[in-house]
mmCIF file of C-alpha atoms in Angstrom:
data_model
loop_
_atom_site.group_PDB
_atom_site.id
_atom_site.type_symbol
_atom_site.label_atom_id
_atom_site.label_comp_id
_atom_site.label_asym_id
_atom_site.label_seq_id
_atom_site.Cartn_x
_atom_site.Cartn_y
_atom_site.Cartn_z
ATOM 1 C CA UNK A 24 -15.748 10.218 20.634
ATOM 2 C CA UNK A 25 -14.789 13.124 18.414
ATOM 3 C CA UNK A 26 -16.990 13.243 15.348
ATOM 4 C CA UNK A 27 -14.981 14.050 12.221
ATOM 5 C CA UNK A 28 -17.317 12.325 9.814
ATOM 6 C CA UNK A 29 -18.357 14.347 6.772
ATOM 7 C CA UNK A 30 -21.828 14.278 5.191
ATOM 8 C CA UNK A 31 -22.217 11.358 2.866
ATOM 9 C CA UNK A 32 -23.065 11.506 -0.799
ATOM 10 C CA UNK A 33 -25.151 8.959 -2.591
ATOM 11 C CA UNK A 34 -22.548 6.407 -3.684
ATOM 12 C CA UNK A 35 -21.432 7.139 -7.238
ATOM 13 C CA UNK A 36 -20.423 3.522 -7.801
ATOM 14 C CA UNK A 37 -23.964 2.265 -7.205
ATOM 15 C CA UNK A 38 -25.104 2.970 -10.804
ATOM 16 C CA UNK A 39 -21.923 1.707 -12.465
ATOM 17 C CA UNK A 40 -21.396 -1.853 -13.705
ATOM 18 C CA UNK A 41 -19.551 -3.895 -11.102
ATOM 19 C CA UNK A 42 -16.932 -5.036 -13.623
ATOM 20 C CA UNK A 43 -16.068 -1.474 -14.679
ATOM 21 C CA UNK A 44 -15.482 -0.398 -11.091
ATOM 22 C CA UNK A 45 -13.489 -3.557 -10.348
ATOM 23 C CA UNK A 46 -11.220 -3.091 -13.380
ATOM 24 C CA UNK A 47 -10.713 0.604 -12.687
ATOM 25 C CA UNK A 48 -9.969 0.292 -8.969
ATOM 26 C CA UNK A 49 -7.977 -2.913 -9.481
ATOM 27 C CA UNK A 50 -5.817 -1.474 -12.264
ATOM 28 C CA UNK A 51 -5.169 1.793 -10.437
ATOM 29 C CA UNK A 52 -4.392 -0.071 -7.217
ATOM 30 C CA UNK A 53 -1.973 -2.359 -9.077
ATOM 31 C CA UNK A 54 -0.239 0.599 -10.716
ATOM 32 C CA UNK A 55 -0.036 2.463 -7.395
ATOM 33 C CA UNK A 56 1.685 -0.436 -5.632
ATOM 34 C CA UNK A 57 4.192 -1.473 -8.286
ATOM 35 C CA UNK A 58 6.886 0.448 -6.442
ATOM 36 C CA UNK A 59 6.004 -0.898 -3.010
ATOM 37 C CA UNK A 60 6.109 -4.471 -4.215
ATOM 38 C CA UNK A 61 8.856 -4.519 -6.829
ATOM 39 C CA UNK A 62 11.369 -1.788 -5.987
ATOM 40 C CA UNK A 63 13.126 -4.465 -3.922
ATOM 41 C CA UNK A 64 14.264 -6.146 -7.172
ATOM 42 C CA UNK A 65 15.606 -2.821 -8.415
ATOM 43 C CA UNK A 66 17.487 -2.342 -5.128
ATOM 44 C CA UNK A 67 19.200 -5.707 -5.540
ATOM 45 C CA UNK A 68 19.875 -5.173 -9.237
ATOM 46 C CA UNK A 69 21.418 -1.739 -8.701
ATOM 47 C CA UNK A 70 23.532 -2.943 -5.775
ATOM 48 C CA UNK A 71 24.861 -5.761 -7.958
ATOM 49 C CA UNK A 72 25.402 -3.556 -11.026
ATOM 50 C CA UNK A 73 26.806 -0.363 -9.509
ATOM 51 C CA UNK A 74 27.918 -1.371 -5.996
ATOM 52 C CA UNK A 75 25.671 1.052 -4.100
ATOM 53 C CA UNK A 76 25.723 0.589 -0.303
ATOM 54 C CA UNK A 77 22.702 -0.563 1.743
ATOM 55 C CA UNK A 78 22.417 2.898 3.306
ATOM 56 C CA UNK A 79 22.442 4.568 -0.130
ATOM 57 C CA UNK A 80 19.727 2.236 -1.368
ATOM 58 C CA UNK A 81 17.695 2.758 1.796
ATOM 59 C CA UNK A 82 17.812 6.492 1.068
ATOM 60 C CA UNK A 83 16.914 5.772 -2.567
ATOM 61 C CA UNK A 84 13.844 3.798 -1.502
ATOM 62 C CA UNK A 85 12.980 6.478 1.041
ATOM 63 C CA UNK A 86 12.972 9.146 -1.696
ATOM 64 C CA UNK A 87 10.249 7.211 -3.506
ATOM 65 C CA UNK A 88 8.066 6.625 -0.470
ATOM 66 C CA UNK A 89 8.506 10.170 0.859
ATOM 67 C CA UNK A 90 7.401 11.531 -2.513
ATOM 68 C CA UNK A 91 4.515 9.066 -2.469
ATOM 69 C CA UNK A 92 3.425 10.365 0.941
ATOM 70 C CA UNK A 93 3.873 14.022 -0.058
ATOM 71 C CA UNK A 94 1.581 13.598 -3.058
ATOM 72 C CA UNK A 95 -1.147 12.074 -0.895
ATOM 73 C CA UNK A 96 -0.944 14.772 1.758
ATOM 74 C CA UNK A 97 -1.201 17.469 -0.930
ATOM 75 C CA UNK A 98 -4.245 15.769 -2.450
ATOM 76 C CA UNK A 99 -6.070 14.994 0.819
ATOM 77 C CA UNK A 100 -7.498 18.505 1.501
ATOM 78 C CA UNK A 101 -8.767 18.679 -2.095
ATOM 79 C CA UNK A 102 -10.225 15.169 -2.132
ATOM 80 C CA UNK A 103 -13.856 16.169 -2.612
ATOM 81 C CA UNK A 104 -13.250 18.161 -5.788
ATOM 82 C CA UNK A 105 -10.860 15.844 -7.662
ATOM 83 C CA UNK A 106 -11.511 13.418 -10.528
ATOM 84 C CA UNK A 107 -10.064 9.941 -9.773
ATOM 85 C CA UNK A 108 -9.859 9.018 -13.465
ATOM 86 C CA UNK A 109 -7.865 12.110 -14.462
ATOM 87 C CA UNK A 110 -5.550 11.655 -11.479
ATOM 88 C CA UNK A 111 -4.860 8.019 -12.370
ATOM 89 C CA UNK A 112 -4.108 8.614 -16.044
ATOM 90 C CA UNK A 113 -1.834 11.628 -15.433
ATOM 91 C CA UNK A 114 0.034 9.754 -12.689
ATOM 92 C CA UNK A 115 0.532 6.697 -14.909
ATOM 93 C CA UNK A 116 2.257 8.842 -17.525
ATOM 94 C CA UNK A 117 4.566 10.323 -14.870
ATOM 95 C CA UNK A 118 5.490 6.876 -13.512
ATOM 96 C CA UNK A 119 6.092 5.458 -16.993
ATOM 97 C CA UNK A 120 8.454 8.291 -17.950
ATOM 98 C CA UNK A 121 10.315 8.110 -14.629
ATOM 99 C CA UNK A 122 10.846 4.345 -14.854
ATOM 100 C CA UNK A 123 11.981 4.478 -18.466
ATOM 101 C CA UNK A 124 14.340 7.379 -17.727
ATOM 102 C CA UNK A 125 15.915 5.467 -14.832
ATOM 103 C CA UNK A 126 16.809 2.639 -17.221
ATOM 104 C CA UNK A 127 19.127 4.991 -19.105
ATOM 105 C CA UNK A 128 21.474 5.951 -16.267
ATOM 106 C CA UNK A 129 23.747 4.594 -13.552
ATOM 107 C CA UNK A 130 24.199 7.980 -11.913
ATOM 108 C CA UNK A 131 22.908 7.903 -8.337
ATOM 109 C CA UNK A 132 21.572 11.489 -8.397
ATOM 110 C CA UNK A 133 19.599 10.850 -11.582
ATOM 111 C CA UNK A 134 18.289 7.561 -10.223
ATOM 112 C CA UNK A 135 17.212 9.448 -7.099
ATOM 113 C CA UNK A 136 15.337 11.952 -9.262
ATOM 114 C CA UNK A 137 13.625 9.039 -10.988
ATOM 115 C CA UNK A 138 12.478 7.662 -7.622
ATOM 116 C CA UNK A 139 10.991 11.037 -6.728
ATOM 117 C CA UNK A 140 9.056 11.002 -10.005
ATOM 118 C CA UNK A 141 7.731 7.479 -9.503
ATOM 119 C CA UNK A 142 6.865 8.237 -5.879
ATOM 120 C CA UNK A 143 4.783 11.258 -6.837
ATOM 121 C CA UNK A 144 3.008 9.197 -9.487
ATOM 122 C CA UNK A 145 2.306 6.305 -7.118
ATOM 123 C CA UNK A 146 0.931 8.718 -4.500
ATOM 124 C CA UNK A 147 -1.443 10.312 -7.001
ATOM 125 C CA UNK A 148 -2.552 6.868 -8.178
ATOM 126 C CA UNK A 149 -3.242 5.652 -4.658
ATOM 127 C CA UNK A 150 -5.186 8.834 -3.941
ATOM 128 C CA UNK A 151 -7.323 8.057 -6.993
ATOM 129 C CA UNK A 152 -7.995 4.555 -5.624
ATOM 130 C CA UNK A 153 -8.991 5.849 -2.188
ATOM 131 C CA UNK A 154 -11.237 8.561 -3.646
ATOM 132 C CA UNK A 155 -12.952 6.107 -5.998
ATOM 133 C CA UNK A 156 -13.514 3.600 -3.171
ATOM 134 C CA UNK A 157 -14.784 6.379 -0.918
ATOM 135 C CA UNK A 158 -17.550 7.141 -3.419
ATOM 136 C CA UNK A 159 -18.976 3.631 -3.199
ATOM 137 C CA UNK A 160 -21.238 2.160 -0.554
ATOM 138 C CA UNK A 161 -18.543 -0.124 0.914
ATOM 139 C CA UNK A 162 -15.090 1.522 0.809
ATOM 140 C CA UNK A 163 -13.195 -1.150 2.779
ATOM 141 C CA UNK A 164 -14.773 -3.876 0.625
ATOM 142 C CA UNK A 165 -13.679 -2.155 -2.592
ATOM 143 C CA UNK A 166 -10.164 -1.647 -1.221
ATOM 144 C CA UNK A 167 -10.048 -5.397 -0.512
ATOM 145 C CA UNK A 168 -11.359 -6.206 -3.998
ATOM 146 C CA UNK A 169 -8.768 -3.890 -5.520
ATOM 147 C CA UNK A 170 -6.016 -5.646 -3.571
ATOM 148 C CA UNK A 171 -7.338 -9.058 -4.650
ATOM 149 C CA UNK A 172 -7.259 -7.887 -8.291
ATOM 150 C CA UNK A 173 -3.749 -6.461 -7.978
ATOM 151 C CA UNK A 174 -2.304 -9.470 -6.205
ATOM 152 C CA UNK A 175 -3.444 -11.807 -8.983
ATOM 153 C CA UNK A 176 -1.506 -9.627 -11.433
ATOM 154 C CA UNK A 177 1.425 -9.392 -9.018
ATOM 155 C CA UNK A 178 1.729 -13.172 -9.043
ATOM 156 C CA UNK A 179 2.655 -13.032 -12.719
ATOM 157 C CA UNK A 180 4.839 -9.945 -12.338
ATOM 158 C CA UNK A 181 6.790 -11.581 -9.511
ATOM 159 C CA UNK A 182 7.651 -14.452 -11.857
ATOM 160 C CA UNK A 183 8.492 -12.297 -14.866
ATOM 161 C CA UNK A 184 10.380 -9.353 -13.369
ATOM 162 C CA UNK A 185 13.291 -11.381 -11.910
ATOM 163 C CA UNK A 186 13.635 -13.120 -15.283
ATOM 164 C CA UNK A 187 13.891 -9.713 -16.953
ATOM 165 C CA UNK A 188 16.559 -8.817 -14.413
ATOM 166 C CA UNK A 189 18.476 -12.037 -15.030
ATOM 167 C CA UNK A 190 18.426 -11.467 -18.803
ATOM 168 C CA UNK A 191 18.659 -7.676 -19.118
ATOM 169 C CA UNK A 192 19.750 -6.367 -15.728
ATOM 170 C CA UNK A 193 18.263 -3.434 -13.848
ATOM 171 C CA UNK A 194 17.557 -1.571 -17.110
ATOM 172 C CA UNK A 195 15.312 -4.399 -18.286
ATOM 173 C CA UNK A 196 13.341 -4.279 -15.038
ATOM 174 C CA UNK A 197 12.914 -0.500 -15.302
ATOM 175 C CA UNK A 198 11.599 -0.826 -18.862
ATOM 176 C CA UNK A 199 9.300 -3.690 -17.845
ATOM 177 C CA UNK A 200 7.768 -1.626 -15.042
ATOM 178 C CA UNK A 201 7.365 1.343 -17.398
ATOM 179 C CA UNK A 202 5.411 -0.818 -19.838
ATOM 180 C CA UNK A 203 3.182 -2.121 -17.056
ATOM 181 C CA UNK A 204 2.409 1.427 -15.975
ATOM 182 C CA UNK A 205 1.290 2.262 -19.489
ATOM 183 C CA UNK A 206 -1.084 -0.719 -19.705
ATOM 184 C CA UNK A 207 -2.513 -0.189 -16.216
ATOM 185 C CA UNK A 208 -2.977 3.515 -16.889
ATOM 186 C CA UNK A 209 -5.183 2.667 -19.856
ATOM 187 C CA UNK A 210 -7.244 0.248 -17.731
ATOM 188 C CA UNK A 211 -7.613 2.970 -15.084
ATOM 189 C CA UNK A 212 -9.865 4.767 -17.561
ATOM 190 C CA UNK A 213 -12.591 2.503 -16.117
ATOM 191 C CA UNK A 214 -12.461 4.467 -12.847
ATOM 192 C CA UNK A 215 -15.478 6.711 -12.184
ATOM 193 C CA UNK A 216 -14.837 10.241 -13.422
ATOM 194 C CA UNK A 217 -15.654 13.688 -12.106
ATOM 195 C CA UNK A 218 -15.776 15.272 -8.682
ATOM 196 C CA UNK A 219 -18.215 13.930 -6.118
ATOM 197 C CA UNK A 220 -21.354 15.853 -7.080
ATOM 198 C CA UNK A 221 -22.813 16.040 -3.570
ATOM 199 C CA UNK A 222 -19.509 17.301 -2.164
ATOM 200 C CA UNK A 223 -18.662 19.814 -4.881
ATOM 201 C CA UNK A 224 -19.489 22.887 -2.796
ATOM 202 C CA UNK A 225 -16.416 23.209 -0.573
ATOM 203 C CA UNK A 226 -17.864 26.260 1.205
ATOM 204 C CA UNK A 227 -20.978 24.371 2.251
ATOM 205 C CA UNK A 228 -18.974 21.308 3.309
ATOM 206 C CA UNK A 229 -15.610 22.492 4.646
ATOM 207 C CA UNK A 230 -12.931 20.054 5.716
ATOM 208 C CA UNK A 231 -13.434 19.327 9.399
ATOM 209 C CA UNK A 232 -10.564 18.528 11.785
ATOM 210 C CA UNK A 233 -9.687 14.867 11.873
ATOM 211 C CA UNK A 234 -10.053 14.818 15.663
ATOM 212 C CA UNK A 235 -8.703 12.381 18.238
ATOM 213 C CA UNK A 236 -10.128 9.362 16.436
ATOM 214 C CA UNK A 237 -8.426 10.329 13.195
ATOM 215 C CA UNK A 238 -5.119 10.852 14.979
ATOM 216 C CA UNK A 239 -5.436 7.401 16.521
ATOM 217 C CA UNK A 240 -5.940 5.845 13.063
ATOM 218 C CA UNK A 241 -2.917 7.719 11.696
ATOM 219 C CA UNK A 242 -0.764 6.635 14.642
ATOM 220 C CA UNK A 243 -1.757 2.979 14.264
ATOM 221 C CA UNK A 244 -0.966 3.041 10.535
ATOM 222 C CA UNK A 245 2.370 4.779 11.171
ATOM 223 C CA UNK A 246 3.462 2.153 13.696
ATOM 224 C CA UNK A 247 2.294 -0.729 11.507
ATOM 225 C CA UNK A 248 4.011 0.573 8.379
ATOM 226 C CA UNK A 249 7.248 1.692 10.032
ATOM 227 C CA UNK A 250 7.861 -1.710 11.570
ATOM 228 C CA UNK A 251 6.573 -4.152 8.994
ATOM 229 C CA UNK A 252 7.848 -2.334 5.902
ATOM 230 C CA UNK A 253 11.307 -1.349 7.156
ATOM 231 C CA UNK A 254 12.675 -4.611 5.754
ATOM 232 C CA UNK A 255 10.760 -4.457 2.476
ATOM 233 C CA UNK A 256 13.306 -2.663 0.226
ATOM 234 C CA UNK A 257 15.854 -5.267 1.330
ATOM 235 C CA UNK A 258 13.596 -8.322 1.366
ATOM 236 C CA UNK A 259 15.166 -9.782 -1.765
ATOM 237 C CA UNK A 260 18.597 -9.179 -0.205
ATOM 238 C CA UNK A 261 17.420 -10.937 2.966
ATOM 239 C CA UNK A 262 16.522 -13.992 0.907
ATOM 240 C CA UNK A 263 19.807 -13.707 -0.996
ATOM 241 C CA UNK A 264 21.720 -13.747 2.309
ATOM 242 C CA UNK A 265 20.468 -17.271 3.097
ATOM 243 C CA UNK A 266 21.145 -18.572 -0.412
ATOM 244 C CA UNK A 267 17.824 -17.873 -2.170
ATOM 245 C CA UNK A 268 18.364 -16.421 -5.689
ATOM 246 C CA UNK A 269 16.102 -13.650 -7.020
ATOM 247 C CA UNK A 270 14.289 -16.006 -9.401
ATOM 248 C CA UNK A 271 13.356 -18.365 -6.546
ATOM 249 C CA UNK A 272 12.336 -15.424 -4.380
ATOM 250 C CA UNK A 273 10.108 -14.334 -7.255
ATOM 251 C CA UNK A 274 8.355 -17.721 -7.096
ATOM 252 C CA UNK A 275 7.824 -17.250 -3.370
ATOM 253 C CA UNK A 276 6.355 -13.809 -4.011
ATOM 254 C CA UNK A 277 4.095 -15.187 -6.704
ATOM 255 C CA UNK A 278 2.719 -17.796 -4.282
ATOM 256 C CA UNK A 279 2.329 -15.129 -1.607
ATOM 257 C CA UNK A 280 0.407 -12.794 -3.900
ATOM 258 C CA UNK A 281 -2.008 -15.541 -4.956
ATOM 259 C CA UNK A 282 -2.614 -16.411 -1.310
ATOM 260 C CA UNK A 283 -3.137 -12.720 -0.591
ATOM 261 C CA UNK A 284 -5.645 -12.460 -3.443
ATOM 262 C CA UNK A 285 -7.644 -15.286 -1.901
ATOM 263 C CA UNK A 286 -7.426 -13.714 1.554
ATOM 264 C CA UNK A 287 -8.667 -10.350 0.346
ATOM 265 C CA UNK A 288 -11.447 -11.889 -1.722
ATOM 266 C CA UNK A 289 -12.666 -13.633 1.440
ATOM 267 C CA UNK A 290 -12.295 -10.410 3.440
ATOM 268 C CA UNK A 291 -14.299 -8.495 0.830
ATOM 269 C CA UNK A 292 -17.079 -11.067 1.062
ATOM 270 C CA UNK A 293 -17.372 -11.045 4.859
ATOM 271 C CA UNK A 294 -16.092 -7.610 5.919
ATOM 272 C CA UNK A 295 -19.606 -6.175 6.278
ATOM 273 C CA UNK A 296 -20.364 -8.784 8.952
ATOM 274 C CA UNK A 297 -17.059 -8.600 10.844
ATOM 275 C CA UNK A 298 -16.477 -6.663 14.043
ATOM 276 C CA UNK A 299 -13.541 -4.273 13.879
ATOM 277 C CA UNK A 300 -11.389 -4.929 16.936
ATOM 278 C CA UNK A 301 -10.683 -8.650 17.213
ATOM 279 C CA UNK A 302 -10.002 -9.426 13.515
ATOM 280 C CA UNK A 303 -7.703 -6.390 13.275
ATOM 281 C CA UNK A 304 -5.768 -7.436 16.371
ATOM 282 C CA UNK A 305 -5.390 -11.014 15.110
ATOM 283 C CA UNK A 306 -4.093 -10.154 11.633
ATOM 284 C CA UNK A 307 -1.914 -7.290 12.893
ATOM 285 C CA UNK A 308 -0.352 -9.568 15.518
ATOM 286 C CA UNK A 309 0.187 -12.334 12.953
ATOM 287 C CA UNK A 310 1.845 -9.838 10.611
ATOM 288 C CA UNK A 311 4.275 -8.879 13.378
ATOM 289 C CA UNK A 312 5.164 -12.503 14.125
ATOM 290 C CA UNK A 313 5.826 -13.370 10.486
ATOM 291 C CA UNK A 314 7.814 -10.150 10.023
ATOM 292 C CA UNK A 315 10.115 -11.231 12.858
ATOM 293 C CA UNK A 316 10.528 -14.667 11.270
ATOM 294 C CA UNK A 317 11.530 -13.163 7.917
ATOM 295 C CA UNK A 318 14.912 -12.035 9.202
ATOM 296 C CA UNK A 319 15.568 -14.794 11.735
ATOM 297 C CA UNK A 320 14.940 -18.056 9.840
ATOM 298 C CA UNK A 321 17.791 -19.656 7.926
ATOM 299 C CA UNK A 322 16.284 -22.051 5.377
ATOM 300 C CA UNK A 323 14.407 -21.530 2.132
ATOM 301 C CA UNK A 324 11.224 -23.440 3.181
ATOM 302 C CA UNK A 325 11.003 -21.531 6.482
ATOM 303 C CA UNK A 326 11.560 -18.225 4.705
ATOM 304 C CA UNK A 327 8.889 -19.064 2.118
ATOM 305 C CA UNK A 328 6.350 -19.895 4.825
ATOM 306 C CA UNK A 329 7.143 -16.728 6.768
ATOM 307 C CA UNK A 330 7.016 -14.611 3.626
ATOM 308 C CA UNK A 331 3.629 -15.952 2.531
ATOM 309 C CA UNK A 332 2.208 -15.403 6.014
ATOM 310 C CA UNK A 333 3.656 -11.906 6.158
ATOM 311 C CA UNK A 334 2.330 -10.970 2.725
ATOM 312 C CA UNK A 335 -1.190 -12.246 3.371
ATOM 313 C CA UNK A 336 -1.550 -10.667 6.803
ATOM 314 C CA UNK A 337 -0.101 -7.329 5.648
ATOM 315 C CA UNK A 338 -2.683 -7.048 2.886
ATOM 316 C CA UNK A 339 -5.466 -7.979 5.298
ATOM 317 C CA UNK A 340 -4.372 -5.433 7.906
ATOM 318 C CA UNK A 341 -4.143 -2.543 5.450
ATOM 319 C CA UNK A 342 -7.838 -2.466 4.367
ATOM 320 C CA UNK A 343 -8.932 -3.027 7.964
ATOM 321 C CA UNK A 344 -7.038 0.072 9.088
ATOM 322 C CA UNK A 345 -8.420 2.003 6.111
ATOM 323 C CA UNK A 346 -11.876 0.818 7.149
ATOM 324 C CA UNK A 347 -11.370 2.577 10.491
ATOM 325 C CA UNK A 348 -10.391 5.719 8.581
ATOM 326 C CA UNK A 349 -13.600 5.588 6.512
ATOM 327 C CA UNK A 350 -15.598 5.015 9.713
ATOM 328 C CA UNK A 351 -14.148 8.240 11.098
ATOM 329 C CA UNK A 352 -14.493 10.261 7.871
ATOM 330 C CA UNK A 353 -16.682 8.977 5.057
ATOM 331 C CA UNK A 354 -15.418 11.547 2.498
ATOM 332 C CA UNK A 355 -12.171 9.641 1.893
ATOM 333 C CA UNK A 356 -9.969 12.524 3.062
ATOM 334 C CA UNK A 357 -8.757 10.700 6.192
ATOM 335 C CA UNK A 358 -8.216 7.524 4.149
ATOM 336 C CA UNK A 359 -5.904 9.440 1.805
ATOM 337 C CA UNK A 360 -4.061 10.890 4.818
ATOM 338 C CA UNK A 361 -3.822 7.425 6.365
ATOM 339 C CA UNK A 362 -2.211 6.003 3.252
ATOM 340 C CA UNK A 363 0.101 9.017 3.118
ATOM 341 C CA UNK A 364 1.072 8.308 6.721
ATOM 342 C CA UNK A 365 1.846 4.715 5.752
ATOM 343 C CA UNK A 366 4.286 5.942 3.097
ATOM 344 C CA UNK A 367 5.881 8.505 5.395
ATOM 345 C CA UNK A 368 6.425 5.852 8.062
ATOM 346 C CA UNK A 369 7.753 3.382 5.499
ATOM 347 C CA UNK A 370 10.197 6.033 4.290
ATOM 348 C CA UNK A 371 11.640 6.412 7.763
ATOM 349 C CA UNK A 372 11.661 2.641 8.207
ATOM 350 C CA UNK A 373 13.579 2.127 4.966
ATOM 351 C CA UNK A 374 16.260 4.582 6.027
ATOM 352 C CA UNK A 375 16.465 3.009 9.490
ATOM 353 C CA UNK A 376 16.716 -0.470 7.978
ATOM 354 C CA UNK A 377 19.550 0.607 5.689
ATOM 355 C CA UNK A 378 21.425 2.100 8.650
ATOM 356 C CA UNK A 379 20.846 -1.014 10.783
ATOM 357 C CA UNK A 380 21.991 -3.318 7.989
ATOM 358 C CA UNK A 381 25.139 -1.279 7.450
ATOM 359 C CA UNK A 382 25.881 -1.006 11.187
ATOM 360 C CA UNK A 383 25.257 -4.664 12.065
ATOM 361 C CA UNK A 384 26.335 -6.224 8.796
ATOM 362 C CA UNK A 385 22.956 -7.865 8.208
ATOM 363 C CA UNK A 386 19.192 -7.573 8.420
ATOM 364 C CA UNK A 387 18.470 -9.815 11.425
ATOM 365 C CA UNK A 388 17.361 -7.125 13.967
ATOM 366 C CA UNK A 389 14.864 -5.497 11.584
ATOM 367 C CA UNK A 390 12.149 -8.191 11.672
ATOM 368 C CA UNK A 391 11.787 -8.297 15.474
ATOM 369 C CA UNK A 392 11.567 -4.493 15.463
ATOM 370 C CA UNK A 393 8.549 -4.857 13.164
ATOM 371 C CA UNK A 394 6.908 -7.296 15.578
ATOM 372 C CA UNK A 395 7.298 -4.844 18.439
ATOM 373 C CA UNK A 396 5.703 -1.957 16.533
ATOM 374 C CA UNK A 397 2.750 -4.189 15.585
ATOM 375 C CA UNK A 398 2.062 -4.843 19.278
ATOM 376 C CA UNK A 399 2.041 -1.095 19.952
ATOM 377 C CA UNK A 400 -0.202 -0.516 16.895
ATOM 378 C CA UNK A 401 -2.751 -2.989 18.292
ATOM 379 C CA UNK A 402 -2.781 -1.089 21.599
ATOM 380 C CA UNK A 403 -3.359 2.210 19.752
ATOM 381 C CA UNK A 404 -6.127 0.956 17.433
ATOM 382 C CA UNK A 405 -7.963 -1.310 19.887
ATOM 383 C CA UNK A 406 -9.958 1.346 21.842
ATOM 384 C CA UNK A 407 -11.222 3.010 18.661
ATOM 385 C CA UNK A 408 -12.109 -0.299 17.010
ATOM 386 C CA UNK A 409 -13.969 -1.430 20.153
ATOM 387 C CA UNK A 410 -15.832 1.879 20.235
ATOM 388 C CA UNK A 411 -17.032 1.401 16.665
ATOM 389 C CA UNK A 412 -18.049 -2.171 17.516
ATOM 390 C CA UNK A 413 -20.237 -0.844 20.339
ATOM 391 C CA UNK A 414 -21.764 2.138 18.550
ATOM 392 C CA UNK A 415 -22.083 1.083 14.912
ATOM 393 C CA UNK A 416 -24.275 -1.590 13.309
ATOM 394 C CA UNK A 417 -22.282 -4.504 11.871
ATOM 395 C CA UNK A 418 -23.878 -4.418 8.428
ATOM 396 C CA UNK A 419 -20.810 -2.606 7.082
ATOM 397 C CA UNK A 420 -22.737 -0.025 5.096
ATOM 398 C CA UNK A 421 -21.787 3.599 5.236
ATOM 399 C CA UNK A 422 -25.372 4.542 4.626
ATOM 400 C CA UNK A 423 -26.527 2.840 7.804
ATOM 401 C CA UNK A 424 -23.561 4.186 9.715
ATOM 402 C CA UNK A 425 -24.472 7.697 8.668
ATOM 403 C CA UNK A 426 -28.201 7.412 9.186
ATOM 404 C CA UNK A 427 -29.049 7.351 5.440
#
């Protein structure tokens, strides 16, 4: 096994109140994923208001996620020296201004510029989350807790945002998301501040190559994200195609986010005792199955069940894959790169989904494509996960894993 793990600092989060860290990571995680979870409503609203084609909106979504990925790849080599709190607050301002500006125009080029701005902000925010989690004793656990926090808030947003759209159109949704970014940016002030003290000397602790193990993690995340998130920008349109209005879809998403919050709370509680390989394979396989069902079922109850299953398993798979990244590189640099890879793969998936929808006149083939990529992702991640199961203690602590 190639060893790309960096020396480990004493966890900064150990001396901080639990609630402060939870609020900071939870708020920043929520702000970072507003686009991933709710751009689909903007896609539908803009298609209805201005008549943009599916391919154009796939490219629009891709601009956001590509910018998201670019920001994370730029930040990754500098991870050890950056202040998560400063990153989160600056990014929140950028997202707020980009969302509010998009509410003022129907010009596609200007809307595209707005997506680039939000994408950069979301990428910086997610980098802040990964860096903050990487400076605690249990990174994967804190990622799961952050997701549980964000999904509770998302349950309310999923109910309110479609109502804003029904009353005030796409502009109302843009303004609503801008306001949320402002509030969450203020809460992100609870993130730990400053560079990681033990990793401040970049000359003494240079960035090491990510190695074969790191490449395997990146490949597994790329496959997972490309397949399962290709449909996401059009998920509200998929529901619309079988007669489910946006407000009802919002109720489904609210139920799904609450179920996901429960799932991630449970994962956070037991992740230190779990092996890596089998749980990852189970949830990744389940995510693929439910992704396939999303575009092949034809009734509202079946769609709701598939959507809830898809949502829960996606948010369980993501921290498990990030956990592998932290196992390979405890500094958080590989975790930032892994999340950046997710966004890059999602960008390509969004464009492919738009092209497929335009070519075939519907979204049906996209879900089964996601199932296939999940199977390949399991095959890629399995050897590395099994290797960590054999060579690492199952207490889940980075300190033990690093000999501290």
